[in-house]
Amino acid sequence: MPSSHDAGGTTDRLPEALTRRQRRERTARALVTAAQTQSPHRREALLDYVVRLNLPIALDVGARHLQPGLDGDQIMQVACDALARAARTFDPAHDEDFLTYAVREIQREIGEHGSRTWAVPDATGLTPGT
């Protein structure tokens, strides 16, 4: 069984078993490498790794936004989709810590989803934005 010190140590442990510091370091390293690579396949693999590594965080943020009347599965899907978008749009050369960025994006997208889900028809009987 591989140890956490083999071959760069990026995919050999479950993300849940990592400390916050380990998750942050591995995420930063993968994002910098993804930004520098010329291979689209390698870039996608690294970004997928970042998503898998940080998935517990996205699920935690989603769980904090669960409310009666909202579809929990949809909220979790929005959180996961937002995490994937955050990984692909994050610029390690210009942006802050990835998790700060990702959590803000996840919360924003969950809020937008809630606004669309809970939109109330106006006096005309039409729901705004439709």
Coordinates of N, CA and C in Angstrom, one line a residue:
M1 N 0.9 -1.2 0.0 CA 0.0 0.0 0.0 C 0.9 1.2 0.0
P2 N 0.6 2.2 -0.9 CA 1.5 3.4 -0.9 C 1.3 4.2 0.3
S3 N 2.4 4.9 0.7 CA 2.4 5.8 1.8 C 2.1 7.2 1.3
S4 N 1.9 8.1 2.2 CA 1.6 9.5 1.8 C 2.8 10.2 1.3
H5 N 3.9 9.5 1.3 CA 5.2 10.2 0.9 C 5.6 9.7 -0.5
D6 N 4.9 8.8 -1.1 CA 5.2 8.3 -2.4 C 4.8 9.2 -3.5
A7 N 5.6 9.3 -4.6 CA 5.3 10.0 -5.9 C 4.6 11.3 -5.7
G8 N 5.2 12.1 -4.9 CA 4.6 13.5 -4.7 C 3.5 13.5 -3.7
G9 N 3.0 12.4 -3.3 CA 2.0 12.4 -2.2 C 0.7 13.1 -2.5
T10 N 0.2 13.1 -3.8 CA -1.0 13.9 -4.0 C -2.3 13.1 -4.1
T11 N -2.3 11.9 -4.4 CA -3.5 11.2 -4.5 C -3.6 9.9 -3.7
D12 N -2.6 9.7 -2.8 CA -2.6 8.4 -2.1 C -3.3 8.4 -0.8
R13 N -3.9 9.5 -0.3 CA -4.7 9.5 0.9 C -6.0 10.1 0.6
L14 N -7.0 9.6 1.4 CA -8.3 10.2 1.2 C -8.3 11.6 1.7
P15 N -9.0 12.5 1.0 CA -9.1 13.9 1.4 C -9.6 14.1 2.8
E16 N -10.5 13.2 3.3 CA -11.1 13.3 4.6 C -10.0 13.1 5.7
A17 N -8.9 12.4 5.4 CA -7.9 12.1 6.3 C -6.8 13.2 6.4
L18 N -7.0 14.2 5.6 CA -6.0 15.3 5.6 C -6.3 16.3 6.7
T19 N -5.2 16.9 7.2 CA -5.4 18.1 8.0 C -5.7 19.3 7.1
R20 N -6.2 20.4 7.7 CA -6.5 21.6 7.0 C -5.2 22.1 6.2
R21 N -4.1 22.1 6.9 CA -2.9 22.5 6.3 C -2.5 21.6 5.2
Q22 N -2.6 20.3 5.3 CA -2.2 19.4 4.2 C -3.1 19.6 3.0
R23 N -4.4 19.8 3.3 CA -5.4 20.1 2.2 C -5.0 21.4 1.4
R24 N -4.7 22.4 2.2 CA -4.3 23.7 1.6 C -3.1 23.6 0.8
E25 N -2.1 22.9 1.3 CA -0.8 22.8 0.6 C -0.9 22.0 -0.7
R26 N -1.6 20.9 -0.6 CA -1.8 20.0 -1.8 C -2.7 20.7 -2.8
T27 N -3.7 21.5 -2.4 CA -4.5 22.2 -3.3 C -3.7 23.3 -4.0
A28 N -2.9 24.0 -3.2 CA -2.1 25.1 -3.8 C -1.1 24.5 -4.8
R29 N -0.5 23.4 -4.5 CA 0.5 22.8 -5.4 C -0.1 22.3 -6.6
A30 N -1.3 21.7 -6.5 CA -2.0 21.2 -7.7 C -2.5 22.4 -8.6
L31 N -2.9 23.4 -8.0 CA -3.4 24.6 -8.8 C -2.3 25.3 -9.5
V32 N -1.2 25.4 -8.9 CA 0.0 26.1 -9.5 C 0.5 25.2 -10.7
T33 N 0.6 23.9 -10.4 CA 1.0 23.0 -11.5 C 0.0 23.0 -12.7
A34 N -1.3 23.0 -12.4 CA -2.3 23.1 -13.4 C -2.2 24.3 -14.2
A35 N -1.9 25.4 -13.6 CA -1.7 26.7 -14.3 C -0.5 26.7 -15.2
Q36 N 0.5 26.0 -14.8 CA 1.8 26.0 -15.6 C 1.9 24.9 -16.6
T37 N 1.1 23.9 -16.6 CA 1.2 22.8 -17.5 C 0.7 23.2 -18.9
Q38 N 1.3 22.6 -19.9 CA 0.9 22.8 -21.3 C -0.1 21.7 -21.8
S39 N -0.2 20.6 -21.0 CA -1.1 19.5 -21.3 C -2.5 19.7 -20.8
P40 N -3.5 19.8 -21.7 CA -4.9 19.9 -21.3 C -5.4 18.8 -20.4
H41 N -4.9 17.6 -20.8 CA -5.3 16.4 -20.0 C -4.7 16.4 -18.6
R42 N -3.5 16.8 -18.5 CA -2.9 16.9 -17.1 C -3.5 18.0 -16.3
R43 N -3.9 19.1 -17.0 CA -4.5 20.2 -16.3 C -5.9 19.8 -15.8
E44 N -6.7 19.1 -16.6 CA -8.0 18.6 -16.1 C -7.8 17.6 -15.0
A45 N -6.8 16.7 -15.1 CA -6.6 15.7 -14.0 C -6.3 16.5 -12.7
L46 N -5.5 17.5 -12.8 CA -5.1 18.2 -11.6 C -6.3 19.0 -11.0
L47 N -7.1 19.6 -11.9 CA -8.3 20.3 -11.4 C -9.3 19.3 -10.8
D48 N -9.5 18.2 -11.4 CA -10.3 17.2 -10.8 C -9.9 16.7 -9.5
Y49 N -8.5 16.6 -9.3 CA -8.0 16.3 -8.0 C -8.3 17.4 -7.0
V50 N -8.2 18.6 -7.4 CA -8.5 19.7 -6.5 C -9.9 19.6 -6.0
V51 N -10.8 19.3 -7.0 CA -12.3 19.2 -6.6 C -12.4 18.0 -5.6
R52 N -11.9 16.9 -5.9 CA -12.0 15.7 -5.0 C -11.4 16.0 -3.6
L53 N -10.3 16.7 -3.6 CA -9.6 17.1 -2.4 C -10.5 18.0 -1.5
N54 N -11.2 18.9 -2.1 CA -12.0 19.9 -1.4 C -13.5 19.6 -1.4
L55 N -13.9 18.5 -1.9 CA -15.3 18.1 -1.9 C -15.9 18.1 -0.5
P56 N -15.2 17.6 0.6 CA -15.8 17.7 1.9 C -16.1 19.1 2.3
I57 N -15.3 20.1 1.9 CA -15.6 21.5 2.3 C -16.9 21.9 1.6
A58 N -17.0 21.6 0.3 CA -18.2 22.0 -0.5 C -19.5 21.4 0.1
L59 N -19.4 20.2 0.5 CA -20.5 19.5 1.1 C -20.9 20.1 2.5
D60 N -19.9 20.5 3.2 CA -20.1 21.2 4.5 C -20.8 22.5 4.3
V61 N -20.3 23.3 3.3 CA -20.9 24.6 3.1 C -22.4 24.4 2.6
G62 N -22.6 23.4 1.7 CA -24.0 23.1 1.3 C -24.9 22.7 2.5
A63 N -24.3 21.9 3.4 CA -25.1 21.4 4.5 C -25.5 22.5 5.4
R64 N -24.7 23.6 5.5 CA -25.0 24.7 6.3 C -26.1 25.6 5.7
H65 N -26.4 25.4 4.5 CA -27.5 26.1 3.8 C -28.8 25.3 3.6
L66 N -28.8 24.2 4.2 CA -30.1 23.4 4.1 C -31.1 24.0 4.9
Q67 N -32.3 24.1 4.4 CA -33.5 24.7 5.1 C -34.7 23.9 4.7
P68 N -35.7 23.8 5.6 CA -36.9 23.2 5.2 C -37.5 23.8 4.0
G69 N -38.0 23.0 3.1 CA -38.6 23.4 1.9 C -37.6 23.5 0.7
L70 N -36.3 23.4 1.0 CA -35.4 23.4 -0.1 C -34.9 22.0 -0.4
D71 N -34.7 21.6 -1.6 CA -34.3 20.3 -2.0 C -32.8 20.1 -1.6
G72 N -32.5 19.3 -0.6 CA -31.2 19.1 -0.2 C -30.2 18.6 -1.2
D73 N -30.7 17.7 -2.0 CA -29.9 17.2 -3.1 C -29.5 18.2 -4.1
Q74 N -30.4 19.1 -4.4 CA -30.1 20.2 -5.3 C -29.1 21.2 -4.7
I75 N -29.2 21.5 -3.4 CA -28.3 22.4 -2.8 C -26.9 21.8 -2.8
M76 N -26.8 20.5 -2.6 CA -25.5 19.8 -2.6 C -24.9 19.8 -4.0
Q77 N -25.8 19.6 -5.0 CA -25.3 19.6 -6.4 C -24.8 21.0 -6.8
V78 N -25.5 22.0 -6.3 CA -25.1 23.4 -6.6 C -23.7 23.6 -6.0
A79 N -23.5 23.2 -4.7 CA -22.3 23.3 -4.0 C -21.1 22.6 -4.8
C80 N -21.4 21.4 -5.2 CA -20.3 20.7 -5.9 C -20.0 21.3 -7.3
D81 N -21.0 21.7 -8.0 CA -20.8 22.4 -9.3 C -20.0 23.7 -9.1
A82 N -20.4 24.4 -8.0 CA -19.7 25.7 -7.7 C -18.2 25.4 -7.4
L83 N -17.9 24.4 -6.7 CA -16.6 24.0 -6.4 C -15.8 23.7 -7.6
A84 N -16.4 23.0 -8.5 CA -15.7 22.6 -9.8 C -15.4 23.9 -10.6
R85 N -16.4 24.8 -10.7 CA -16.2 26.1 -11.4 C -15.1 26.9 -10.7
A86 N -15.1 26.9 -9.4 CA -14.1 27.7 -8.7 C -12.7 27.2 -9.0
A87 N -12.6 25.8 -9.1 CA -11.2 25.3 -9.4 C -10.8 25.7 -10.8
R88 N -11.7 25.8 -11.7 CA -11.4 26.1 -13.1 C -11.1 27.6 -13.3
T89 N -11.7 28.4 -12.5 CA -11.6 29.9 -12.7 C -10.6 30.5 -11.7
F90 N -10.1 29.8 -10.7 CA -9.1 30.3 -9.8 C -7.8 30.6 -10.4
D91 N -7.2 31.7 -10.2 CA -5.9 32.1 -10.7 C -5.0 32.2 -9.5
P92 N -4.1 31.2 -9.3 CA -3.2 31.2 -8.1 C -2.2 32.4 -8.1
A93 N -2.0 33.0 -9.3 CA -1.1 34.2 -9.3 C -1.8 35.5 -8.9
H94 N -3.1 35.5 -8.9 CA -3.8 36.8 -8.6 C -4.8 36.7 -7.5
D95 N -5.3 35.5 -7.2 CA -6.3 35.3 -6.2 C -5.8 35.0 -4.9
E96 N -6.6 35.1 -3.9 CA -6.3 34.7 -2.5 C -6.2 33.2 -2.4
D97 N -6.2 32.7 -1.1 CA -6.3 31.3 -0.8 C -7.5 30.7 -1.6
F98 N -7.2 29.5 -2.1 CA -8.3 28.8 -2.9 C -9.6 28.6 -2.1
L99 N -9.4 28.1 -0.9 CA -10.7 27.8 -0.1 C -11.5 29.1 0.2
T100 N -10.8 30.2 0.5 CA -11.5 31.4 0.7 C -12.3 31.8 -0.6
Y101 N -11.7 31.6 -1.7 CA -12.3 31.9 -3.0 C -13.5 30.9 -3.2
A102 N -13.2 29.6 -3.1 CA -14.2 28.6 -3.4 C -15.4 28.7 -2.5
V103 N -15.2 28.9 -1.2 CA -16.3 29.0 -0.2 C -17.2 30.2 -0.6
R104 N -16.6 31.3 -0.9 CA -17.4 32.5 -1.4 C -18.2 32.2 -2.6
E105 N -17.6 31.5 -3.6 CA -18.3 31.2 -4.8 C -19.4 30.2 -4.6
I106 N -19.2 29.2 -3.7 CA -20.2 28.2 -3.4 C -21.4 28.9 -2.7
Q107 N -21.1 29.8 -1.7 CA -22.2 30.5 -1.0 C -22.9 31.4 -2.0
R108 N -22.2 32.0 -2.9 CA -22.9 32.9 -3.9 C -23.9 32.1 -4.7
E109 N -23.4 31.0 -5.3 CA -24.2 30.2 -6.1 C -25.4 29.5 -5.4
I110 N -25.2 29.1 -4.2 CA -26.3 28.6 -3.4 C -27.3 29.7 -3.2
G111 N -26.9 30.9 -2.9 CA -27.8 32.0 -2.7 C -28.6 32.3 -4.0
E112 N -27.9 32.3 -5.1 CA -28.6 32.5 -6.4 C -29.6 31.4 -6.7
H113 N -29.2 30.2 -6.4 CA -30.1 29.1 -6.5 C -31.3 29.3 -5.7
G114 N -31.1 29.7 -4.4 CA -32.2 29.9 -3.5 C -33.1 31.0 -4.0
S115 N -32.5 32.1 -4.6 CA -33.3 33.2 -5.1 C -34.2 32.7 -6.2
R116 N -33.6 31.9 -7.1 CA -34.4 31.4 -8.2 C -35.5 30.4 -7.8
T117 N -35.2 29.6 -6.8 CA -36.1 28.6 -6.3 C -37.3 29.2 -5.5
W118 N -37.0 30.3 -4.8 CA -37.9 30.9 -3.9 C -38.5 32.2 -4.5
A119 N -38.2 32.4 -5.8 CA -38.8 33.7 -6.4 C -40.3 33.7 -6.3
V120 N -40.8 34.9 -5.9 CA -42.2 35.1 -5.7 C -42.8 35.9 -6.8
P121 N -43.9 35.4 -7.4 CA -44.5 36.2 -8.5 C -44.8 37.6 -8.1
D122 N -44.6 38.5 -9.0 CA -44.9 39.9 -8.7 C -46.4 40.2 -8.9
A123 N -46.8 41.4 -8.9 CA -48.2 41.8 -9.0 C -48.9 41.3 -10.4
T124 N -48.0 41.1 -11.4 CA -48.5 40.7 -12.7 C -48.7 39.2 -12.7
G125 N -48.3 38.5 -11.7 CA -48.4 37.0 -11.7 C -47.2 36.3 -12.3
L126 N -46.2 37.1 -12.7 CA -45.0 36.6 -13.4 C -43.9 36.5 -12.3
T127 N -43.1 35.5 -12.4 CA -41.9 35.4 -11.5 C -40.8 36.1 -12.1
P128 N -40.2 37.1 -11.4 CA -39.1 37.8 -11.9 C -38.0 36.9 -12.5
G129 N -37.4 37.3 -13.6 CA -36.3 36.5 -14.2 C -36.8 35.4 -15.1
T130 N -38.1 35.2 -15.3 CA -38.6 34.2 -16.2 C -39.1 34.7 -17.5

